[in-house]
Coordinates of N, CA and C in Angstrom, one line a residue:
T1208 N 9.4 -0.3 -20.9 CA 8.6 -1.5 -21.2 C 9.2 -2.2 -22.4
V1209 N 9.9 -1.5 -23.3 CA 10.5 -2.2 -24.4 C 11.6 -3.2 -23.9
V1210 N 12.4 -2.8 -23.0 CA 13.5 -3.6 -22.4 C 12.9 -4.8 -21.7
T1211 N 11.9 -4.6 -20.9 CA 11.3 -5.7 -20.1 C 10.6 -6.7 -21.0
N1212 N 9.9 -6.2 -22.0 CA 9.3 -7.1 -23.0 C 10.4 -8.0 -23.7
L1213 N 11.5 -7.3 -24.0 CA 12.6 -8.1 -24.7 C 13.2 -9.1 -23.7
C1214 N 13.2 -8.8 -22.4 CA 13.7 -9.8 -21.4 C 12.8 -11.0 -21.4
V1215 N 11.5 -10.8 -21.5 CA 10.5 -11.9 -21.4 C 10.5 -12.7 -22.7
L1216 N 10.7 -12.0 -23.8 CA 10.6 -12.6 -25.1 C 11.9 -12.6 -25.9
Q1217 N 13.0 -12.7 -25.2 CA 14.4 -12.6 -25.8 C 14.6 -13.8 -26.7
D1218 N 14.1 -15.0 -26.4 CA 14.3 -16.1 -27.2 C 13.5 -15.9 -28.5
Y1219 N 12.4 -15.3 -28.5 CA 11.6 -15.1 -29.7 C 12.2 -14.1 -30.6
Y1220 N 12.8 -13.0 -30.0 CA 13.4 -12.0 -30.8 C 14.9 -12.2 -31.0
N1221 N 15.4 -13.2 -30.3 CA 16.8 -13.6 -30.5 C 17.7 -12.4 -30.1
V1222 N 17.4 -11.7 -29.0 CA 18.1 -10.5 -28.5 C 18.6 -10.8 -27.1
D1223 N 19.8 -10.5 -26.9 CA 20.4 -10.7 -25.5 C 20.4 -9.3 -24.8
V1224 N 19.6 -9.2 -23.7 CA 19.5 -8.0 -22.9 C 19.9 -8.3 -21.5
S1225 N 20.7 -9.4 -21.3 CA 21.1 -9.8 -19.9 C 22.0 -8.8 -19.3
H1226 N 22.6 -7.9 -20.1 CA 23.6 -7.0 -19.5 C 22.8 -5.8 -18.8
I1227 N 21.5 -5.6 -19.1 CA 20.7 -4.5 -18.5 C 20.2 -5.0 -17.2
K1228 N 20.5 -4.2 -16.2 CA 20.1 -4.6 -14.8 C 18.6 -4.1 -14.5
T1229 N 17.7 -4.8 -15.1 CA 16.3 -4.4 -15.0 C 15.8 -4.4 -13.5
Q1230 N 16.4 -5.1 -12.6 CA 15.9 -5.3 -11.3 C 16.0 -3.9 -10.5
Y1231 N 16.7 -3.0 -11.1 CA 16.8 -1.6 -10.4 C 15.9 -0.6 -11.1
F1232 N 15.1 -1.0 -12.0 CA 14.2 -0.1 -12.7 C 13.3 0.7 -11.7
Y1233 N 12.6 -0.1 -10.8 CA 11.7 0.6 -9.9 C 12.3 1.6 -9.0
Q1234 N 13.5 1.2 -8.3 CA 14.2 2.1 -7.4 C 14.7 3.3 -8.2
L1235 N 15.2 3.1 -9.4 CA 15.7 4.2 -10.2 C 14.6 5.2 -10.6
S1236 N 13.4 4.7 -10.9 CA 12.3 5.6 -11.2 C 11.9 6.4 -10.0
K1237 N 11.9 5.8 -8.8 CA 11.6 6.5 -7.6 C 12.7 7.6 -7.3
F1238 N 13.9 7.2 -7.6 CA 15.0 8.2 -7.3 C 14.9 9.4 -8.2
I1239 N 14.6 9.1 -9.5 CA 14.5 10.2 -10.5 C 13.3 11.1 -10.2
S1240 N 12.2 10.4 -9.8 CA 11.0 11.1 -9.4 C 11.2 12.1 -8.3
E1241 N 12.0 11.7 -7.3 CA 12.2 12.6 -6.2 C 13.1 13.8 -6.6
I1242 N 14.0 13.5 -7.5 CA 14.9 14.6 -7.9 C 14.2 15.6 -8.7
I1243 N 13.3 15.2 -9.6 CA 12.6 16.2 -10.5 C 11.3 16.6 -9.8
E1244 N 11.0 16.0 -8.6 CA 9.8 16.4 -7.9 C 8.5 16.2 -8.7
H1245 N 8.5 15.1 -9.4 CA 7.3 14.7 -10.2 C 6.9 13.2 -9.9
P1246 N 5.8 13.0 -9.2 CA 5.5 11.6 -8.9 C 5.2 10.7 -10.0
V1247 N 5.6 9.4 -9.9 CA 5.3 8.4 -10.9 C 3.8 8.0 -10.7
P1248 N 3.0 8.1 -11.8 CA 1.6 7.6 -11.7 C 1.5 6.2 -11.0
L1249 N 0.6 6.0 -10.1 CA 0.5 4.8 -9.4 C 0.3 3.6 -10.4
T1250 N -0.4 3.9 -11.5 CA -0.8 2.8 -12.4 C 0.2 2.8 -13.7
A1251 N 1.3 3.5 -13.6 CA 2.2 3.5 -14.7 C 2.7 2.1 -15.0
P1252 N 2.8 1.6 -16.2 CA 3.3 0.3 -16.5 C 4.7 0.1 -15.9
V1253 N 4.9 -1.1 -15.4 CA 6.2 -1.6 -14.9 C 6.7 -0.8 -13.6
I1254 N 6.8 0.5 -13.6 CA 7.4 1.2 -12.5 C 6.3 1.9 -11.6
G1255 N 5.1 1.8 -11.9 CA 4.0 2.4 -11.0 C 3.9 1.5 -9.8
Q1256 N 3.6 2.2 -8.7 CA 3.4 1.4 -7.4 C 2.4 0.3 -7.5
N1257 N 1.3 0.6 -8.3 CA 0.3 -0.4 -8.4 C 0.3 -1.2 -9.7
A1258 N 1.5 -1.1 -10.4 CA 1.6 -1.8 -11.7 C 1.4 -3.3 -11.6
F1259 N 1.7 -3.9 -10.4 CA 1.5 -5.3 -10.2 C 0.5 -5.6 -9.1
A1260 N -0.4 -4.7 -8.9 CA -1.4 -4.9 -7.9 C -2.8 -5.4 -8.5
E1261 N -3.4 -6.2 -7.7 CA -4.7 -6.7 -8.1 C -5.7 -6.6 -7.0
S1262 N -7.0 -6.2 -7.2 CA -8.0 -6.2 -6.2 C -9.2 -6.9 -6.5
F1263 N -9.5 -7.0 -7.8 CA -10.8 -7.7 -8.3 C -10.7 -9.2 -7.9
G1264 N -11.8 -9.6 -7.2 CA -11.8 -11.0 -6.7 C -11.3 -12.1 -7.6
I1265 N -11.9 -12.2 -8.8 CA -11.5 -13.3 -9.6 C -10.1 -13.2 -10.1
H1266 N -9.6 -11.9 -10.3 CA -8.2 -11.7 -10.7 C -7.2 -12.1 -9.7
V1267 N -7.6 -11.8 -8.4 CA -6.7 -12.1 -7.3 C -6.6 -13.7 -7.2
E1268 N -7.7 -14.3 -7.3 CA -7.6 -15.8 -7.2 C -6.7 -16.4 -8.3
G1269 N -6.8 -15.8 -9.5 CA -5.9 -16.3 -10.6 C -4.5 -16.0 -10.4
V1270 N -4.2 -14.8 -9.8 CA -2.8 -14.4 -9.6 C -2.2 -15.3 -8.5
L1271 N -2.9 -15.6 -7.5 CA -2.4 -16.4 -6.3 C -2.1 -17.8 -6.8
K1272 N -2.9 -18.3 -7.8 CA -2.6 -19.6 -8.3 C -1.5 -19.6 -9.3
D1273 N -1.4 -18.6 -10.1 CA -0.3 -18.6 -11.1 C -0.1 -17.1 -11.5
Q1274 N 1.0 -16.5 -11.1 CA 1.3 -15.1 -11.3 C 1.2 -14.7 -12.8
K1275 N 1.6 -15.7 -13.7 CA 1.6 -15.4 -15.1 C 0.2 -15.2 -15.7
T1276 N -0.9 -15.5 -14.9 CA -2.2 -15.4 -15.4 C -2.5 -13.9 -15.8
Y1277 N -2.0 -13.0 -15.0 CA -2.3 -11.6 -15.4 C -1.0 -10.7 -15.5
F1278 N 0.1 -11.3 -15.1 CA 1.4 -10.5 -15.2 C 2.3 -11.2 -16.1
I1279 N 2.4 -10.7 -17.4 CA 3.4 -11.3 -18.3 C 4.8 -11.0 -17.9
I1280 N 5.0 -9.8 -17.3 CA 6.3 -9.5 -16.8 C 6.4 -9.8 -15.4
P1281 N 7.3 -10.6 -14.9 CA 7.4 -10.9 -13.5 C 7.8 -9.7 -12.7
P1282 N 7.1 -9.4 -11.6 CA 7.4 -8.2 -10.8 C 8.9 -8.1 -10.4
A1283 N 9.4 -9.2 -10.0 CA 10.8 -9.2 -9.6 C 11.8 -8.8 -10.6
L1284 N 11.4 -8.9 -11.9 CA 12.3 -8.6 -13.0 C 12.7 -7.1 -13.0
V1285 N 11.7 -6.3 -12.5 CA 12.0 -4.8 -12.4 C 12.1 -4.3 -11.0
G1286 N 12.3 -5.2 -10.0 CA 12.5 -4.8 -8.7 C 11.2 -4.5 -7.9
Q1287 N 10.1 -5.0 -8.5 CA 8.8 -4.8 -7.9 C 8.3 -6.1 -7.1
K1288 N 7.2 -6.0 -6.5 CA 6.6 -7.1 -5.8 C 5.1 -7.2 -6.2
Q1289 N 4.6 -8.4 -6.3 CA 3.2 -8.6 -6.5 C 2.4 -8.1 -5.3
S1290 N 1.4 -7.4 -5.4 CA 0.6 -6.9 -4.2 C -0.9 -7.1 -4.5
I1291 N -1.5 -7.5 -3.4 CA -3.0 -7.7 -3.4 C -3.6 -6.5 -2.7
V1292 N -4.4 -5.7 -3.5 CA -5.0 -4.5 -2.9 C -6.4 -4.8 -2.5
L1293 N -6.7 -4.5 -1.2 CA -8.1 -4.7 -0.7 C -9.0 -3.6 -1.1
G1294 N -10.2 -3.9 -1.6 CA -11.1 -2.8 -2.0 C -12.5 -3.3 -2.1
Q1295 N -13.3 -2.6 -2.8 CA -14.8 -2.9 -2.9 C -15.0 -4.2 -3.5
T1296 N -14.1 -4.6 -4.4 CA -14.3 -5.9 -5.1 C -13.5 -7.0 -4.6
T1297 N -12.9 -6.8 -3.4 CA -12.1 -7.8 -2.8 C -12.9 -9.1 -2.5
G1298 N -12.2 -10.2 -2.8 CA -12.8 -11.5 -2.5 C -12.1 -12.2 -1.3
P1299 N -12.7 -13.3 -0.8 CA -12.1 -14.0 0.4 C -10.7 -14.4 0.2
E1300 N -10.3 -14.7 -1.1 CA -8.9 -15.2 -1.3 C -7.9 -14.1 -1.0
A1301 N -8.2 -12.9 -1.4 CA -7.3 -11.7 -1.1 C -7.2 -11.5 0.4
V1302 N -8.3 -11.6 1.1 CA -8.3 -11.3 2.6 C -7.5 -12.4 3.3
A1303 N -7.7 -13.6 2.8 CA -7.0 -14.8 3.4 C -5.5 -14.6 3.2
E1304 N -5.1 -14.1 2.0 CA -3.7 -13.8 1.7 C -3.1 -12.7 2.7
F1305 N -3.9 -11.7 2.9 CA -3.5 -10.6 3.7 C -3.4 -11.1 5.2
L1306 N -4.3 -11.9 5.6 CA -4.2 -12.4 7.0 C -2.9 -13.3 7.2
A1307 N -2.6 -14.1 6.2 CA -1.5 -15.0 6.3 C -0.2 -14.2 6.3
E1308 N -0.1 -13.2 5.4 CA 1.1 -12.3 5.3 C 1.4 -11.5 6.5
N1309 N 0.3 -11.2 7.2 CA 0.5 -10.3 8.4 C 0.3 -11.0 9.7
G1310 N 0.4 -12.3 9.7 CA 0.5 -13.0 11.0 C -0.8 -13.3 11.7
Y1311 N -1.9 -13.2 10.9 CA -3.2 -13.4 11.6 C -3.7 -14.8 11.4
G1312 N -2.9 -15.7 10.9 CA -3.3 -17.1 10.8 C -3.7 -17.5 9.4
F1313 N -4.2 -18.8 9.4 CA -4.5 -19.4 8.1 C -6.0 -20.0 8.2
L1314 N -6.6 -20.0 7.0 CA -7.9 -20.5 6.8 C -8.0 -22.0 7.3
E1315 N -9.1 -22.3 8.0 CA -9.4 -23.6 8.6 C -8.5 -24.0 9.7
V1316 N -7.5 -23.2 10.0 CA -6.6 -23.5 11.1 C -6.9 -22.5 12.2
D1317 N -6.8 -21.2 11.9 CA -7.0 -20.1 12.9 C -8.4 -19.5 12.8
Y1318 N -9.1 -19.7 11.7 CA -10.4 -19.1 11.6 C -11.2 -19.9 10.5
T1319 N -12.5 -19.8 10.5 CA -13.3 -20.6 9.6 C -13.6 -19.8 8.3
R1320 N -14.1 -20.6 7.4 CA -14.5 -19.9 6.1 C -15.6 -18.9 6.3
E1321 N -16.5 -19.2 7.3 CA -17.6 -18.3 7.6 C -17.1 -17.0 8.1
Q1322 N -16.1 -17.1 9.0 CA -15.5 -15.9 9.6 C -14.8 -15.1 8.5
L1323 N -14.1 -15.8 7.5 CA -13.4 -15.1 6.4 C -14.4 -14.4 5.6
Q1324 N -15.6 -15.0 5.3 CA -16.6 -14.3 4.5 C -17.2 -13.1 5.2
E1325 N -17.4 -13.2 6.5 CA -17.9 -12.1 7.3 C -16.9 -10.9 7.3
L1326 N -15.6 -11.2 7.5 CA -14.6 -10.2 7.5 C -14.4 -9.6 6.1
T1327 N -14.6 -10.4 5.0 CA -14.5 -9.8 3.7 C -15.6 -8.8 3.4
L1328 N -16.8 -9.1 3.9 CA -17.9 -8.2 3.8 C -17.7 -6.9 4.5
E1329 N -17.1 -7.0 5.7 CA -16.8 -5.8 6.5 C -15.8 -4.9 5.8
I1330 N -14.8 -5.5 5.2 CA -13.8 -4.8 4.4 C -14.4 -4.1 3.2
Q1331 N -15.3 -4.8 2.5 CA -15.9 -4.3 1.3 C -16.8 -3.1 1.8
S1332 N -17.5 -3.2 2.8 CA -18.4 -2.2 3.3 C -17.6 -0.9 3.7
Y1333 N -16.5 -1.2 4.3 CA -15.6 -0.1 4.7 C -15.1 0.7 3.5
C1334 N -14.7 -0.1 2.5 CA -14.2 0.5 1.3 C -15.3 1.3 0.5
I1335 N -16.5 0.8 0.5 CA -17.6 1.5 -0.1 C -17.9 2.9 0.5
E1336 N -17.7 2.9 1.9 CA -18.0 4.1 2.6 C -16.8 5.1 2.6
N1337 N -15.6 4.5 2.6 CA -14.4 5.4 2.7 C -13.6 5.5 1.4
K1338 N -14.1 4.8 0.3 CA -13.4 4.8 -1.0 C -12.2 3.9 -1.0
R1339 N -11.4 3.9 0.0 CA -10.2 3.0 0.0 C -9.9 2.6 1.5
I1340 N -8.9 1.7 1.6 CA -8.6 1.2 2.9 C -7.0 1.0 2.9
S1341 N -6.4 1.6 3.9 CA -4.9 1.4 4.0 C -4.6 0.1 4.8
E1342 N -3.3 -0.2 4.8 CA -2.9 -1.4 5.5 C -3.2 -1.3 7.0
T1343 N -2.9 -0.1 7.5 CA -3.1 0.2 8.9 C -4.6 0.0 9.3
E1344 N -5.5 0.6 8.4 CA -6.9 0.5 8.7 C -7.4 -0.9 8.6
T1345 N -6.8 -1.7 7.6 CA -7.2 -3.1 7.5 C -6.8 -3.9 8.8
K1346 N -5.6 -3.6 9.3 CA -5.2 -4.3 10.5 C -6.1 -4.0 11.7
L1347 N -6.4 -2.7 11.8 CA -7.3 -2.3 12.9 C -8.7 -3.0 12.8
L1348 N -9.2 -3.1 11.5 CA -10.5 -3.7 11.3 C -10.4 -5.2 11.6
V1349 N -9.3 -5.9 11.2 CA -9.1 -7.3 11.4 C -9.1 -7.6 12.9
E1350 N -8.3 -6.8 13.7 CA -8.1 -7.0 15.1 C -9.5 -6.7 15.8
H1351 N -10.2 -5.7 15.4 CA -11.5 -5.5 15.9 C -12.4 -6.6 15.7
Y1352 N -12.4 -7.2 14.5 CA -13.3 -8.3 14.2 C -13.0 -9.6 15.0
F1353 N -11.7 -9.9 15.1 CA -11.4 -11.1 15.9 C -11.5 -11.0 17.4
Q1354 N -11.3 -9.8 17.9 CA -11.4 -9.5 19.3 C -12.8 -9.3 19.7
K1355 N -13.7 -8.9 18.8 CA -15.1 -8.7 19.1 C -15.2 -7.6 20.2
E1356 N -14.3 -6.7 20.2 CA -14.4 -5.6 21.1 C -14.3 -4.3 20.4
P1357 N -14.8 -3.2 21.0 CA -14.7 -1.9 20.3 C -13.3 -1.5 20.1
L1358 N -13.1 -0.8 19.0 CA -11.7 -0.3 18.7 C -11.2 0.5 19.8
Q1359 N -9.9 0.3 20.2 CA -9.3 1.1 21.3 C -9.3 2.5 20.9
S1360 N -9.4 3.4 21.9 CA -9.3 4.8 21.6 C -7.8 5.2 21.4
K1361 N -7.4 5.2 20.2 CA -6.0 5.6 19.9 C -5.9 6.1 18.5
I1362 N -4.8 6.9 18.3 CA -4.5 7.4 17.0 C -3.3 6.7 16.4
V1363 N -3.5 6.3 15.2 CA -2.4 5.5 14.5 C -1.8 6.3 13.4
L1364 N -0.5 6.3 13.3 CA 0.2 6.9 12.2 C 0.0 6.1 10.9
D1365 N -0.6 6.7 9.9 CA -0.8 6.0 8.6 C 0.2 6.2 7.6
D1366 N 0.7 7.5 7.5 CA 1.7 7.8 6.5 C 2.5 9.1 7.0
F1367 N 3.7 9.1 6.6 CA 4.6 10.2 7.1 C 5.6 10.5 6.0
E1368 N 5.7 11.8 5.7 CA 6.6 12.2 4.6 C 7.3 13.5 4.9
I1369 N 8.6 13.6 4.7 CA 9.4 14.8 5.0 C 10.2 15.1 3.7
K1370 N 10.1 16.4 3.4 CA 10.9 17.0 2.3 C 11.7 18.1 2.8
A1371 N 13.0 18.0 2.6 CA 13.9 19.1 3.1 C 14.3 20.0 1.9
T1372 N 14.1 21.3 2.1 CA 14.5 22.3 1.1 C 15.7 23.1 1.7
T1373 N 16.1 24.1 1.0 CA 17.2 24.9 1.4 C 17.0 25.5 2.7
N1374 N 15.8 26.0 2.9 CA 15.5 26.9 4.1 C 14.7 26.2 5.2
N1375 N 13.9 25.2 4.8 CA 13.0 24.6 5.8 C 12.7 23.1 5.5
F1376 N 11.8 22.6 6.4 CA 11.3 21.2 6.2 C 9.8 21.3 6.0
K1377 N 9.4 20.5 5.0 CA 8.0 20.3 4.7 C 7.5 18.9 5.1
V1378 N 6.5 18.9 5.9 CA 6.0 17.6 6.5 C 4.6 17.3 6.1
K1379 N 4.3 16.1 5.7 CA 3.0 15.6 5.5 C 2.7 14.4 6.4
I1380 N 1.6 14.4 7.1 CA 1.3 13.3 8.0 C -0.2 12.9 7.8
S1381 N -0.4 11.6 7.8 CA -1.7 11.0 7.7 C -2.0 10.2 9.0
L1382 N -3.1 10.4 9.7 CA -3.4 9.7 10.9 C -4.7 9.0 10.8
I1383 N -4.8 7.9 11.4 CA -6.1 7.2 11.5 C -6.6 7.4 12.9
M1384 N -7.8 8.1 13.0 CA -8.3 8.5 14.3 C -9.0 7.3 15.0
D1385 N -9.4 7.4 16.2 CA -10.0 6.3 17.0 C -11.3 5.9 16.4
N1386 N -11.9 6.7 15.6 CA -13.2 6.3 15.0 C -13.0 5.8 13.6
G1387 N -11.7 5.5 13.2 CA -11.5 5.0 11.9 C -11.3 6.0 10.8
Q1388 N -11.6 7.3 11.1 CA -11.5 8.3 10.1 C -10.0 8.7 9.8
R1389 N -9.7 8.9 8.5 CA -8.3 9.3 8.2 C -8.3 10.9 8.1
K1390 N -7.3 11.4 8.8 CA -7.0 12.9 8.8 C -5.6 13.1 8.3
Q1391 N -5.5 14.1 7.4 CA -4.2 14.4 6.8 C -3.9 15.9 7.0
G1392 N -2.6 16.3 7.0 CA -2.3 17.6 7.2 C -0.8 17.9 6.7
E1393 N -0.5 19.2 6.5 CA 0.8 19.6 6.2 C 1.3 20.7 7.1
G1394 N 2.6 20.8 7.2 CA 3.2 21.9 7.9 C 4.7 22.1 7.6
E1395 N 5.2 23.2 7.9 CA 6.6 23.4 7.6 C 7.2 24.4 8.6
D1396 N 8.5 24.3 8.7 CA 9.3 25.2 9.6 C 10.8 25.0 9.3
S1397 N 11.6 25.9 9.8 CA 13.0 25.8 9.5 C 13.6 24.7 10.4
E1398 N 12.9 24.3 11.4 CA 13.4 23.1 12.2 C 12.4 22.0 12.1
L1399 N 13.0 20.8 12.0 CA 12.2 19.6 11.7 C 11.1 19.3 12.8
I1400 N 11.5 19.4 14.0 CA 10.6 19.1 15.1 C 9.4 20.1 15.1
S1401 N 9.7 21.3 14.9 CA 8.7 22.3 14.8 C 7.8 22.1 13.6
A1402 N 8.3 21.6 12.5 CA 7.5 21.3 11.3 C 6.5 20.2 11.6
I1403 N 7.0 19.2 12.3 CA 6.1 18.1 12.7 C 5.0 18.5 13.6
V1404 N 5.4 19.3 14.6 CA 4.4 19.9 15.6 C 3.4 20.7 14.9
N1405 N 3.8 21.6 13.9 CA 2.9 22.4 13.2 C 1.9 21.5 12.4
T1406 N 2.4 20.5 11.8 CA 1.6 19.6 11.0 C 0.5 18.9 11.9
L1407 N 0.9 18.4 13.1 CA 0.0 17.8 14.0 C -1.0 18.8 14.5
K1408 N -0.6 20.0 14.7 CA -1.6 21.1 15.2 C -2.6 21.3 14.1
N1409 N -2.2 21.3 12.8 CA -3.1 21.5 11.7 C -4.1 20.3 11.6
I1410 N -3.6 19.1 11.9 CA -4.5 18.0 11.8 C -5.5 17.9 12.9
L1411 N -5.0 18.1 14.1 CA -5.8 17.9 15.3 C -6.5 19.1 15.8
G1412 N -6.2 20.3 15.2 CA -6.9 21.5 15.5 C -6.5 22.1 16.8
F1413 N -5.3 21.8 17.3 CA -4.8 22.4 18.5 C -4.3 23.8 18.3
E1414 N -4.7 24.7 19.1 CA -4.2 26.1 19.0 C -2.8 26.2 19.6
S1415 N -2.5 25.5 20.6 CA -1.2 25.5 21.2 C -0.7 24.1 21.5
M1416 N 0.5 23.8 21.1 CA 1.0 22.4 21.3 C 2.5 22.5 21.4
T1417 N 3.1 21.9 22.4 CA 4.6 21.9 22.6 C 5.1 20.5 22.6
C1418 N 6.3 20.4 22.3 CA 7.0 19.1 22.2 C 8.2 19.1 23.1
E1419 N 8.2 18.3 24.1 CA 9.3 18.3 25.1 C 10.3 17.1 24.7

């Protein structure tokens, strides 16, 4: 944070830090984190995944109008991106931004303000019940709302992680079930495919499962 602050205030401190490639800070922190097997806290300043995330309605509105309102350090300076996190305090502006970024259209062109308000309330209700909402869950909820049809009976991959050790593979998988519930599980084996199958068996409760 010292270096990034100097970058922002270098004229004030009369210090030249242009030789420091701050745009690689985020990727470097992730690389080191994987090597030492110690995750970076999500809210860690500058390098945390949520360091430049906003969810509170009035904050989101301010950030969308002018990034400097809440972020003194530009996210791009350290290789990060500004992100809008949907949650219990999400406002219509954040939902509209999500819809635009993910190809669902624009306010007053593809949907009305009344529809936006209804969808915002649905997202807030979902977050109150489930504590959080992933991007995949949000997309399913949006599609369900606009189609006005029951969610299709399908399982969606929410997150997937593989760690290779000397002797085996460790797999973590998160699935969104057809009822919207998130299920997570872990598995391991000396072969990658078997590790994935074992993980799915643990999540879905299958006693026997083969992969062809």
